[in-house]
Amino acid sequence: MASDDFSHGPDGCVFLDRGPTWFPLVLHFLRTGDALLPECPEERRAVFREAQYYSLHGLCQAARKRPERIIVIGERYDGDYDDGGDDELLCEMFK
């Protein structure tokens, strides 16, 4: 934590005045290095702001990335090339 925004108490302890909503994700990242991120863009931005506050560059990068999506477009083959078109159009999205 490299931010200068942290208050120190008389005993030298650091006081963090942040909401508790995203702290479990921050703590998990600190413990494991894995970023558990919500899919909702607004919530990802909130996690990004928390990561900035704590100067966690790895979590900032992870929160900035958009989730990967794979879109498959084509035709579902029914097993018969010459049947006259029982094939279905296919459009699927995978996260």
PDB file of C-alpha atoms in Angstrom:
ATOM      1  CA  MET A   1       0.000   0.000   0.000  1.00  0.00           C
ATOM      2  CA  ALA A   2       1.775   3.076  -1.222  1.00  0.00           C
ATOM      3  CA  SER A   3      -0.951   5.674  -0.907  1.00  0.00           C
ATOM      4  CA  ASP A   4      -0.323   8.654   1.357  1.00  0.00           C
ATOM      5  CA  ASP A   5      -4.053   8.871   2.143  1.00  0.00           C
ATOM      6  CA  PHE A   6      -3.845   6.549   5.154  1.00  0.00           C
ATOM      7  CA  SER A   7      -4.252   7.970   8.655  1.00  0.00           C
ATOM      8  CA  HIS A   8      -2.054   6.651  11.427  1.00  0.00           C
ATOM      9  CA  GLY A   9      -3.300   6.359  14.963  1.00  0.00           C
ATOM     10  CA  PRO A  10      -1.211   7.287  18.016  1.00  0.00           C
ATOM     11  CA  ASP A  11      -0.074   3.659  18.294  1.00  0.00           C
ATOM     12  CA  GLY A  12       1.135   3.660  14.665  1.00  0.00           C
ATOM     13  CA  CYS A  13      -1.751   1.546  13.357  1.00  0.00           C
ATOM     14  CA  VAL A  14      -3.177   2.491   9.983  1.00  0.00           C
ATOM     15  CA  PHE A  15      -6.852   3.449   9.905  1.00  0.00           C
ATOM     16  CA  LEU A  16      -8.641   2.620   6.645  1.00  0.00           C
ATOM     17  CA  ASP A  17     -11.903   4.496   6.260  1.00  0.00           C
ATOM     18  CA  ARG A  18     -13.464   2.543   3.394  1.00  0.00           C
ATOM     19  CA  GLY A  19     -16.796   0.842   2.874  1.00  0.00           C
ATOM     20  CA  PRO A  20     -16.937  -2.902   3.482  1.00  0.00           C
ATOM     21  CA  THR A  21     -18.589  -3.890   0.187  1.00  0.00           C
ATOM     22  CA  TRP A  22     -15.461  -4.554  -1.886  1.00  0.00           C
ATOM     23  CA  PHE A  23     -12.938  -5.222   0.872  1.00  0.00           C
ATOM     24  CA  PRO A  24     -13.390  -9.028   0.741  1.00  0.00           C
ATOM     25  CA  LEU A  25     -12.346  -8.959  -2.934  1.00  0.00           C
ATOM     26  CA  VAL A  26      -9.343  -6.764  -2.105  1.00  0.00           C
ATOM     27  CA  LEU A  27      -8.349  -9.054   0.767  1.00  0.00           C
ATOM     28  CA  HIS A  28      -8.716 -12.150  -1.426  1.00  0.00           C
ATOM     29  CA  PHE A  29      -6.436 -10.530  -4.015  1.00  0.00           C
ATOM     30  CA  LEU A  30      -3.840  -9.711  -1.345  1.00  0.00           C
ATOM     31  CA  ARG A  31      -3.914 -13.274  -0.017  1.00  0.00           C
ATOM     32  CA  THR A  32      -3.940 -15.203  -3.300  1.00  0.00           C
ATOM     33  CA  GLY A  33      -3.103 -12.876  -6.186  1.00  0.00           C
ATOM     34  CA  ASP A  34      -6.387 -13.911  -7.828  1.00  0.00           C
ATOM     35  CA  ALA A  35      -8.886 -11.227  -8.780  1.00  0.00           C
ATOM     36  CA  LEU A  36     -12.487 -12.213  -8.075  1.00  0.00           C
ATOM     37  CA  LEU A  37     -14.415  -9.645 -10.072  1.00  0.00           C
ATOM     38  CA  PRO A  38     -18.113  -8.989 -10.568  1.00  0.00           C
ATOM     39  CA  GLU A  39     -19.472  -9.101 -14.128  1.00  0.00           C
ATOM     40  CA  CYS A  40     -21.445  -5.871 -13.793  1.00  0.00           C
ATOM     41  CA  PRO A  41     -19.420  -2.996 -15.347  1.00  0.00           C
ATOM     42  CA  GLU A  42     -20.404  -0.535 -12.590  1.00  0.00           C
ATOM     43  CA  GLU A  43     -19.296  -2.959  -9.881  1.00  0.00           C
ATOM     44  CA  ARG A  44     -16.013  -3.627 -11.732  1.00  0.00           C
ATOM     45  CA  ARG A  45     -15.388   0.138 -11.775  1.00  0.00           C
ATOM     46  CA  ALA A  46     -16.031   0.223  -8.018  1.00  0.00           C
ATOM     47  CA  VAL A  47     -13.457  -2.540  -7.495  1.00  0.00           C
ATOM     48  CA  PHE A  48     -11.054  -0.594  -9.743  1.00  0.00           C
ATOM     49  CA  ARG A  49     -11.461   2.503  -7.527  1.00  0.00           C
ATOM     50  CA  GLU A  50     -10.747   0.418  -4.416  1.00  0.00           C
ATOM     51  CA  ALA A  51      -7.673  -1.076  -6.088  1.00  0.00           C
ATOM     52  CA  GLN A  52      -6.464   2.451  -6.918  1.00  0.00           C
ATOM     53  CA  TYR A  53      -6.982   3.535  -3.304  1.00  0.00           C
ATOM     54  CA  TYR A  54      -4.876   0.627  -2.043  1.00  0.00           C
ATOM     55  CA  SER A  55      -2.321   1.044  -4.888  1.00  0.00           C
ATOM     56  CA  LEU A  56      -2.871  -2.537  -6.053  1.00  0.00           C
ATOM     57  CA  HIS A  57      -1.722  -2.309  -9.656  1.00  0.00           C
ATOM     58  CA  GLY A  58      -2.430  -5.970 -10.462  1.00  0.00           C
ATOM     59  CA  LEU A  59      -6.013  -5.664  -9.274  1.00  0.00           C
ATOM     60  CA  CYS A  60      -6.374  -2.387 -11.197  1.00  0.00           C
ATOM     61  CA  GLN A  61      -5.297  -4.123 -14.392  1.00  0.00           C
ATOM     62  CA  ALA A  62      -7.622  -7.063 -13.813  1.00  0.00           C
ATOM     63  CA  ALA A  63     -10.597  -4.801 -13.066  1.00  0.00           C
ATOM     64  CA  ARG A  64      -9.954  -2.780 -16.233  1.00  0.00           C
ATOM     65  CA  LYS A  65     -10.002  -5.797 -18.534  1.00  0.00           C
ATOM     66  CA  ARG A  66     -13.282  -6.630 -20.153  1.00  0.00           C
ATOM     67  CA  PRO A  67     -14.464 -10.197 -19.649  1.00  0.00           C
ATOM     68  CA  GLU A  68     -13.717 -12.388 -22.642  1.00  0.00           C
ATOM     69  CA  ARG A  69     -16.632 -13.513 -24.736  1.00  0.00           C
ATOM     70  CA  ILE A  70     -16.575 -16.017 -27.557  1.00  0.00           C
ATOM     71  CA  ILE A  71     -19.322 -15.784 -30.137  1.00  0.00           C
ATOM     72  CA  VAL A  72     -19.911 -18.726 -32.452  1.00  0.00           C
ATOM     73  CA  ILE A  73     -21.978 -18.103 -35.547  1.00  0.00           C
ATOM     74  CA  GLY A  74     -22.657 -20.784 -38.105  1.00  0.00           C
ATOM     75  CA  GLU A  75     -24.926 -23.648 -38.943  1.00  0.00           C
ATOM     76  CA  ARG A  76     -25.591 -26.700 -36.799  1.00  0.00           C
ATOM     77  CA  TYR A  77     -24.980 -29.763 -38.946  1.00  0.00           C
ATOM     78  CA  ASP A  78     -27.685 -32.423 -38.644  1.00  0.00           C
ATOM     79  CA  GLY A  79     -25.607 -35.214 -40.203  1.00  0.00           C
ATOM     80  CA  ASP A  80     -27.019 -35.202 -43.728  1.00  0.00           C
ATOM     81  CA  TYR A  81     -25.516 -33.026 -46.456  1.00  0.00           C
ATOM     82  CA  ASP A  82     -28.244 -33.677 -49.032  1.00  0.00           C
ATOM     83  CA  ASP A  83     -31.431 -33.546 -46.970  1.00  0.00           C
ATOM     84  CA  GLY A  84     -32.683 -30.196 -48.165  1.00  0.00           C
ATOM     85  CA  GLY A  85     -31.935 -27.993 -45.185  1.00  0.00           C
ATOM     86  CA  ASP A  86     -32.925 -29.318 -41.773  1.00  0.00           C
ATOM     87  CA  ASP A  87     -29.807 -27.637 -40.382  1.00  0.00           C
ATOM     88  CA  GLU A  88     -30.341 -24.915 -37.757  1.00  0.00           C
ATOM     89  CA  LEU A  89     -28.743 -21.500 -37.691  1.00  0.00           C
ATOM     90  CA  LEU A  90     -26.444 -21.224 -34.731  1.00  0.00           C
ATOM     91  CA  CYS A  91     -25.472 -18.183 -32.719  1.00  0.00           C
ATOM     92  CA  GLU A  92     -24.143 -18.797 -29.204  1.00  0.00           C
ATOM     93  CA  MET A  93     -22.186 -16.665 -26.795  1.00  0.00           C
ATOM     94  CA  PHE A  94     -19.863 -18.060 -24.120  1.00  0.00           C
ATOM     95  CA  LYS A  95     -18.351 -16.079 -21.260  1.00  0.00           C
TER      96      LYS A  95
END
